[in-house]
Amino acid sequence: MKKYTDTGKKDTRSGFGDGLTELGKKNKDVVALCADLTGSLKMDEFKENHPERFFQVGIAEANMIGIAAGMTIGGKIPFTGTFANFSTGRVYDQIRQSVAYSGKNVKICASHAGITLGEDGATHQILEDIGLMKMLPGMTVINTCDYNQTKAATIAIAEYEGPVYLRFGRPKVANFTPADQNFQIGKAVQLQEGTDVTIIATGHLVWEALQAAETLNESGITADVINIHTIKPLDDEAILKSVKKTGCVVTAEEHNFLGGLGESVARLLSTHHPAPQEFVATQDTFGESGTPEQLMDKYGLNASAIVSAVQKVTARK
């Protein structure tokens, strides 16, 4: 069984900030817009290096999206930055009409996603954003798992023509993917190989899936663990290949089970290869205030919850 090492906990939003800084140096068309959260989004260095390409819009997220859409007409590649709740729910009409419908090359970069936002509570902990964004025609949806992958994704989406939603988080989490990885939009990453169950995870739940796989291996259950960083377009081929081998699947995500990764996988399986599936996700609920660890435990978004889901789904084979 392949072992993964946490090289030191780092927040994924810093991966975004460092990726943006690197882009600023090598691509003069990259511009950045922020809605009064420069420090939280780790956009300070880009601002310092390229003040002429940084635009502080203030607490006016709808205006930010409209400005970004307009900038693409002149050939710029705008990266917008604010919390995920404000990046999607607050500005959905502007994203739909000015970005998605118009096919504009805007990169919507959303930090503090999910329940691990922590103490700020339910009003800021959006658990519906993946569903909102993946339903928009032409919108690519990416949810990264650690610092290295977030940095790589940030750099990669600048080369991709079309609207992108890049989702990442607030807390420091395990950093375990390669620093020199080749990030390919729409391509799943196989982390472990097994024969008894497929575990498909995204975002912060990828590390939890690896921990769960280690625990399961000790009891004789081997798992395919797949990192789905791109939720749309989904890597249908990789998922179907694995589930045809293992015969069952657990999906794991820091998002509502309605509208998230699990629902996309269920749609794929129902039309191509029906198989038992269990969902590790929030169950049609809002969050609450607490530490990330407390909330992940209460809402069943950790390695222990994945192990329980595997035990249930393998019994259904």
Tab-separated table of C-alpha atoms in Angstrom:
chain	number	residue	atom	x	y	z
A	1	MET	CA	0.000	0.000	0.000
A	2	LYS	CA	1.416	3.372	-1.030
A	3	LYS	CA	2.098	5.741	1.860
A	4	TYR	CA	1.580	9.482	1.635
A	5	THR	CA	3.419	11.898	3.890
A	6	ASP	CA	2.154	15.207	5.173
A	7	THR	CA	5.121	17.495	4.494
A	8	GLY	CA	3.706	20.149	6.806
A	9	LYS	CA	0.233	21.575	7.161
A	10	LYS	CA	-0.476	24.566	4.935
A	11	ASP	CA	-3.669	26.357	3.972
A	12	THR	CA	-4.925	25.922	0.429
A	13	ARG	CA	-5.633	29.660	0.108
A	14	SER	CA	-1.878	30.237	0.383
A	15	GLY	CA	-1.467	27.868	-2.549
A	16	PHE	CA	-3.783	30.138	-4.511
A	17	GLY	CA	-1.884	33.251	-3.455
A	18	ASP	CA	1.496	31.785	-4.364
A	19	GLY	CA	0.175	30.494	-7.675
A	20	LEU	CA	-1.222	33.922	-8.491
A	21	THR	CA	2.107	35.527	-7.583
A	22	GLU	CA	3.912	33.188	-9.983
A	23	LEU	CA	1.393	33.896	-12.732
A	24	GLY	CA	1.845	37.620	-12.272
A	25	LYS	CA	5.535	37.310	-13.068
A	26	LYS	CA	5.159	35.279	-16.246
A	27	ASN	CA	1.821	36.338	-17.768
A	28	LYS	CA	1.217	40.062	-18.206
A	29	ASP	CA	-2.423	39.449	-19.140
A	30	VAL	CA	-3.289	38.093	-15.689
A	31	VAL	CA	-5.122	40.658	-13.556
A	32	ALA	CA	-6.564	40.257	-10.073
A	33	LEU	CA	-9.683	41.682	-8.485
A	34	CYS	CA	-10.624	41.407	-4.817
A	35	ALA	CA	-13.689	42.301	-2.752
A	36	ASP	CA	-11.985	43.747	0.321
A	37	LEU	CA	-10.357	40.481	1.404
A	38	THR	CA	-6.845	40.788	0.010
A	39	GLY	CA	-5.135	39.363	3.097
A	40	SER	CA	-7.587	36.514	3.541
A	41	LEU	CA	-7.153	35.480	-0.100
A	42	LYS	CA	-3.337	35.829	0.119
A	43	MET	CA	-3.321	38.263	-2.803
A	44	ASP	CA	-0.997	40.777	-1.092
A	45	GLU	CA	2.147	39.834	-2.972
A	46	PHE	CA	0.464	40.093	-6.367
A	47	LYS	CA	-0.832	43.510	-5.347
A	48	GLU	CA	2.633	44.659	-4.258
A	49	ASN	CA	4.360	43.349	-7.383
A	50	HIS	CA	1.751	44.502	-9.896
A	51	PRO	CA	-0.288	47.403	-8.492
A	52	GLU	CA	-1.345	48.381	-12.000
A	53	ARG	CA	-2.925	44.939	-12.466
A	54	PHE	CA	-4.655	44.697	-9.086
A	55	PHE	CA	-8.142	46.109	-8.534
A	56	GLN	CA	-9.641	46.489	-5.061
A	57	VAL	CA	-13.367	46.593	-5.717
A	58	GLY	CA	-14.487	46.738	-2.100
A	59	ILE	CA	-17.548	44.987	-0.729
A	60	ALA	CA	-19.199	45.006	-4.133
A	61	GLU	CA	-18.941	41.446	-5.390
A	62	ALA	CA	-21.514	41.829	-8.157
A	63	ASN	CA	-19.542	44.757	-9.568
A	64	MET	CA	-16.362	42.687	-9.346
A	65	ILE	CA	-17.809	39.953	-11.547
A	66	GLY	CA	-19.102	42.483	-14.070
A	67	ILE	CA	-15.748	44.274	-14.229
A	68	ALA	CA	-13.922	40.962	-14.649
A	69	ALA	CA	-16.203	39.920	-17.505
A	70	GLY	CA	-15.553	43.220	-19.246
A	71	MET	CA	-11.788	42.881	-18.867
A	72	THR	CA	-11.787	39.647	-20.857
A	73	ILE	CA	-12.964	41.534	-23.935
A	74	GLY	CA	-9.610	43.299	-24.015
A	75	GLY	CA	-7.700	40.028	-23.676
A	76	LYS	CA	-7.084	40.108	-19.942
A	77	ILE	CA	-7.322	36.997	-17.762
A	78	PRO	CA	-9.098	38.147	-14.587
A	79	PHE	CA	-8.868	36.239	-11.307
A	80	THR	CA	-11.551	37.320	-8.838
A	81	GLY	CA	-11.054	36.636	-5.141
A	82	THR	CA	-13.404	36.525	-2.169
A	83	PHE	CA	-15.019	33.968	0.156
A	84	ALA	CA	-16.900	31.129	-1.553
A	85	ASN	CA	-20.224	32.281	-0.122
A	86	PHE	CA	-19.759	35.710	-1.696
A	87	SER	CA	-18.199	34.287	-4.876
A	88	THR	CA	-21.313	32.310	-5.754
A	89	GLY	CA	-24.551	32.843	-3.847
A	90	ARG	CA	-24.267	36.619	-3.633
A	91	VAL	CA	-23.390	37.092	-7.315
A	92	TYR	CA	-25.071	34.178	-9.058
A	93	ASP	CA	-27.032	36.333	-11.488
A	94	GLN	CA	-23.904	38.185	-12.615
A	95	ILE	CA	-21.985	34.922	-13.029
A	96	ARG	CA	-24.790	33.332	-15.001
A	97	GLN	CA	-25.442	36.234	-17.344
A	98	SER	CA	-22.094	38.015	-17.708
A	99	VAL	CA	-19.680	35.085	-17.389
A	100	ALA	CA	-21.241	31.679	-18.118
A	101	TYR	CA	-23.846	32.644	-20.713
A	102	SER	CA	-21.336	34.939	-22.407
A	103	GLY	CA	-18.513	32.384	-22.187
A	104	LYS	CA	-16.116	34.863	-20.663
A	105	ASN	CA	-12.618	33.804	-19.592
A	106	VAL	CA	-13.077	34.692	-15.899
A	107	LYS	CA	-11.437	32.685	-13.111
A	108	ILE	CA	-13.696	32.814	-10.037
A	109	CYS	CA	-11.450	31.943	-7.098
A	110	ALA	CA	-13.296	31.121	-3.895
A	111	SER	CA	-11.666	30.747	-0.493
A	112	HIS	CA	-13.093	29.758	2.905
A	113	ALA	CA	-15.350	27.141	1.287
A	114	GLY	CA	-17.285	24.540	3.221
A	115	ILE	CA	-17.705	23.886	6.897
A	116	THR	CA	-13.995	24.218	7.739
A	117	LEU	CA	-14.420	27.984	7.602
A	118	GLY	CA	-15.111	27.257	11.251
A	119	GLU	CA	-15.994	29.880	13.814
A	120	ASP	CA	-17.602	32.354	11.376
A	121	GLY	CA	-20.615	30.051	11.321
A	122	ALA	CA	-23.409	29.056	8.978
A	123	THR	CA	-23.871	32.409	7.250
A	124	HIS	CA	-20.368	32.121	5.798
A	125	GLN	CA	-20.063	28.318	5.436
A	126	ILE	CA	-21.450	27.699	1.985
A	127	LEU	CA	-22.184	24.029	1.319
A	128	GLU	CA	-24.136	24.530	-1.911
A	129	ASP	CA	-21.594	26.230	-4.158
A	130	ILE	CA	-20.430	23.213	-6.153
A	131	GLY	CA	-24.022	22.482	-7.087
A	132	LEU	CA	-24.684	26.096	-8.052
A	133	MET	CA	-21.625	26.323	-10.252
A	134	LYS	CA	-21.652	22.918	-11.917
A	135	MET	CA	-25.192	23.550	-13.195
A	136	LEU	CA	-23.994	26.508	-15.273
A	137	PRO	CA	-23.330	25.446	-18.870
A	138	GLY	CA	-19.681	25.764	-19.806
A	139	MET	CA	-18.452	26.321	-16.238
A	140	THR	CA	-15.443	24.255	-15.155
A	141	VAL	CA	-15.505	23.410	-11.424
A	142	ILE	CA	-12.305	22.592	-9.515
A	143	ASN	CA	-11.980	21.727	-5.813
A	144	THR	CA	-8.380	21.201	-4.696
A	145	CYS	CA	-7.109	19.099	-1.792
A	146	ASP	CA	-3.920	20.732	-0.509
A	147	TYR	CA	-1.493	23.650	-0.903
A	148	ASN	CA	0.552	22.115	-3.717
A	149	GLN	CA	-2.462	21.133	-5.767
A	150	THR	CA	-4.116	24.529	-5.297
A	151	LYS	CA	-0.992	26.316	-6.482
A	152	ALA	CA	-0.743	24.029	-9.513
A	153	ALA	CA	-4.431	24.471	-10.336
A	154	THR	CA	-4.194	28.258	-10.095
A	155	ILE	CA	-1.380	28.282	-12.634
A	156	ALA	CA	-3.114	25.764	-14.904
A	157	ILE	CA	-6.446	27.568	-15.186
A	158	ALA	CA	-4.725	30.661	-16.601
A	159	GLU	CA	-3.910	28.594	-19.691
A	160	TYR	CA	-7.464	27.282	-20.004
A	161	GLU	CA	-9.851	29.300	-22.142
A	162	GLY	CA	-13.260	29.616	-20.488
A	163	PRO	CA	-14.932	30.312	-17.148
A	164	VAL	CA	-13.592	28.432	-14.125
A	165	TYR	CA	-14.711	28.124	-10.519
A	166	LEU	CA	-11.730	27.309	-8.278
A	167	ARG	CA	-12.729	26.314	-4.736
A	168	PHE	CA	-10.341	26.121	-1.778
A	169	GLY	CA	-10.324	26.576	1.986
A	170	ARG	CA	-9.269	28.483	5.067
A	171	PRO	CA	-7.571	26.079	7.530
A	172	LYS	CA	-4.123	24.557	7.427
A	173	VAL	CA	-4.440	20.985	6.190
A	174	ALA	CA	-2.114	18.152	5.224
A	175	ASN	CA	0.118	18.940	2.239
A	176	PHE	CA	0.873	15.658	0.518
A	177	THR	CA	0.629	15.937	-3.275
A	178	PRO	CA	3.829	16.549	-5.285
A	179	ALA	CA	5.110	20.117	-5.486
A	180	ASP	CA	6.018	19.560	-9.144
A	181	GLN	CA	2.721	17.940	-10.176
A	182	ASN	CA	1.306	18.356	-13.651
A	183	PHE	CA	-2.241	19.568	-12.994
A	184	GLN	CA	-4.581	18.392	-15.738
A	185	ILE	CA	-8.094	19.799	-15.729
A	186	GLY	CA	-10.668	17.007	-15.899
A	187	LYS	CA	-8.248	14.198	-15.039
A	188	ALA	CA	-8.674	12.168	-11.855
A	189	VAL	CA	-5.621	11.192	-9.802
A	190	GLN	CA	-5.354	7.584	-8.612
A	191	LEU	CA	-3.793	7.641	-5.135
A	192	GLN	CA	-4.283	4.035	-3.988
A	193	GLU	CA	-5.206	0.798	-5.713
A	194	GLY	CA	-7.499	-1.819	-4.253
A	195	THR	CA	-10.181	-4.299	-5.206
A	196	ASP	CA	-12.933	-4.096	-2.563
A	197	VAL	CA	-14.263	-0.535	-2.797
A	198	THR	CA	-13.747	2.716	-4.658
A	199	ILE	CA	-13.370	5.856	-2.531
A	200	ILE	CA	-13.813	9.018	-4.586
A	201	ALA	CA	-12.919	12.161	-2.690
A	202	THR	CA	-12.460	15.856	-3.348
A	203	GLY	CA	-10.995	18.824	-1.477
A	204	HIS	CA	-10.144	18.411	2.188
A	205	LEU	CA	-11.694	14.922	2.215
A	206	VAL	CA	-8.930	13.477	0.008
A	207	TRP	CA	-6.478	13.281	2.913
A	208	GLU	CA	-9.224	11.819	5.096
A	209	ALA	CA	-9.865	9.193	2.404
A	210	LEU	CA	-6.214	8.172	2.483
A	211	GLN	CA	-6.330	7.828	6.267
A	212	ALA	CA	-9.494	5.759	5.976
A	213	ALA	CA	-7.852	3.501	3.386
A	214	GLU	CA	-4.996	2.780	5.797
A	215	THR	CA	-7.451	1.812	8.537
A	216	LEU	CA	-9.451	-0.381	6.164
A	217	ASN	CA	-6.315	-2.088	4.899
A	218	GLU	CA	-5.551	-3.227	8.429
A	219	SER	CA	-8.889	-5.075	8.455
A	220	GLY	CA	-8.329	-6.655	5.040
A	221	ILE	CA	-10.316	-4.228	2.899
A	222	THR	CA	-8.367	-2.666	0.034
A	223	ALA	CA	-9.579	0.525	-1.625
A	224	ASP	CA	-9.098	2.369	-4.842
A	225	VAL	CA	-8.695	5.974	-3.682
A	226	ILE	CA	-9.313	8.564	-6.368
A	227	ASN	CA	-8.711	12.287	-6.031
A	228	ILE	CA	-11.320	14.143	-8.076
A	229	HIS	CA	-10.054	17.703	-8.178
A	230	THR	CA	-12.178	18.543	-11.224
A	231	ILE	CA	-15.852	17.979	-10.534
A	232	LYS	CA	-16.854	19.335	-13.926
A	233	PRO	CA	-15.906	18.009	-16.382
A	234	LEU	CA	-15.900	14.730	-14.456
A	235	ASP	CA	-13.405	12.024	-15.372
A	236	ASP	CA	-16.033	9.449	-16.317
A	237	GLU	CA	-13.506	6.962	-17.633
A	238	ALA	CA	-11.462	6.768	-14.432
A	239	ILE	CA	-14.541	6.411	-12.227
A	240	LEU	CA	-16.206	3.729	-14.333
A	241	LYS	CA	-12.979	1.737	-14.652
A	242	SER	CA	-12.564	1.653	-10.885
A	243	VAL	CA	-16.173	0.884	-9.962
A	244	LYS	CA	-16.377	-1.915	-12.536
A	245	LYS	CA	-13.425	-3.467	-10.716
A	246	THR	CA	-14.549	-2.936	-7.109
A	247	GLY	CA	-18.329	-3.124	-7.444
A	248	CYS	CA	-19.176	-0.304	-5.006
A	249	VAL	CA	-18.283	3.281	-4.224
A	250	VAL	CA	-18.103	5.863	-1.434
A	251	THR	CA	-17.980	9.533	-2.345
A	252	ALA	CA	-16.555	12.030	0.144
A	253	GLU	CA	-16.837	15.808	0.026
A	254	GLU	CA	-17.121	18.891	2.219
A	255	HIS	CA	-20.420	19.882	0.633
A	256	ASN	CA	-24.113	19.075	0.719
A	257	PHE	CA	-24.824	15.615	-0.706
A	258	LEU	CA	-27.434	17.362	-2.848
A	259	GLY	CA	-25.699	18.866	-5.858
A	260	GLY	CA	-22.152	17.821	-5.058
A	261	LEU	CA	-19.564	15.341	-6.298
A	262	GLY	CA	-21.559	12.360	-5.022
A	263	GLU	CA	-24.571	13.339	-7.062
A	264	SER	CA	-22.443	13.666	-10.204
A	265	VAL	CA	-20.996	10.199	-9.605
A	266	ALA	CA	-24.467	8.753	-8.974
A	267	ARG	CA	-25.716	10.205	-12.265
A	268	LEU	CA	-22.780	8.651	-14.109
A	269	LEU	CA	-23.233	5.230	-12.511
A	270	SER	CA	-27.002	5.164	-12.947
A	271	THR	CA	-26.653	5.578	-16.702
A	272	HIS	CA	-23.554	3.450	-17.323
A	273	HIS	CA	-22.869	1.003	-14.484
A	274	PRO	CA	-25.294	0.915	-11.514
A	275	ALA	CA	-23.507	0.078	-8.261
A	276	PRO	CA	-24.073	0.547	-4.509
A	277	GLN	CA	-22.999	4.004	-3.318
A	278	GLU	CA	-22.703	5.726	0.050
A	279	PHE	CA	-22.324	9.478	0.499
A	280	VAL	CA	-19.980	11.156	2.998
A	281	ALA	CA	-21.249	14.735	2.874
A	282	THR	CA	-23.465	17.108	4.803
A	283	GLN	CA	-27.058	15.926	4.864
A	284	ASP	CA	-29.173	18.822	3.567
A	285	THR	CA	-28.224	21.095	6.435
A	286	PHE	CA	-26.512	24.376	7.194
A	287	GLY	CA	-23.379	24.481	9.333
A	288	GLU	CA	-22.693	26.219	12.644
A	289	SER	CA	-19.882	27.864	14.569
A	290	GLY	CA	-17.050	25.699	15.865
A	291	THR	CA	-13.490	24.674	15.118
A	292	PRO	CA	-12.934	22.878	11.816
A	293	GLU	CA	-12.110	19.645	13.657
A	294	GLN	CA	-15.262	19.822	15.797
A	295	LEU	CA	-17.453	20.479	12.793
A	296	MET	CA	-15.910	17.801	10.575
A	297	ASP	CA	-16.511	15.308	13.363
A	298	LYS	CA	-20.079	16.406	14.124
A	299	TYR	CA	-21.141	16.442	10.479
A	300	GLY	CA	-19.404	13.170	9.612
A	301	LEU	CA	-16.736	14.498	7.262
A	302	ASN	CA	-13.623	12.627	8.328
A	303	ALA	CA	-11.733	9.352	7.998
A	304	SER	CA	-13.916	7.630	10.592
A	305	ALA	CA	-17.063	8.507	8.646
A	306	ILE	CA	-15.503	7.187	5.436
A	307	VAL	CA	-14.603	3.879	7.129
A	308	SER	CA	-18.209	3.501	8.327
A	309	ALA	CA	-19.540	4.271	4.848
A	310	VAL	CA	-17.221	1.664	3.323
A	311	GLN	CA	-18.430	-0.961	5.780
A	312	LYS	CA	-22.021	-0.182	4.819
A	313	VAL	CA	-21.492	-0.141	1.075
A	314	THR	CA	-19.408	-3.322	0.924
A	315	ALA	CA	-22.216	-5.117	2.760
A	316	ARG	CA	-24.579	-4.094	-0.050
A	317	LYS	CA	-22.514	-5.654	-2.844
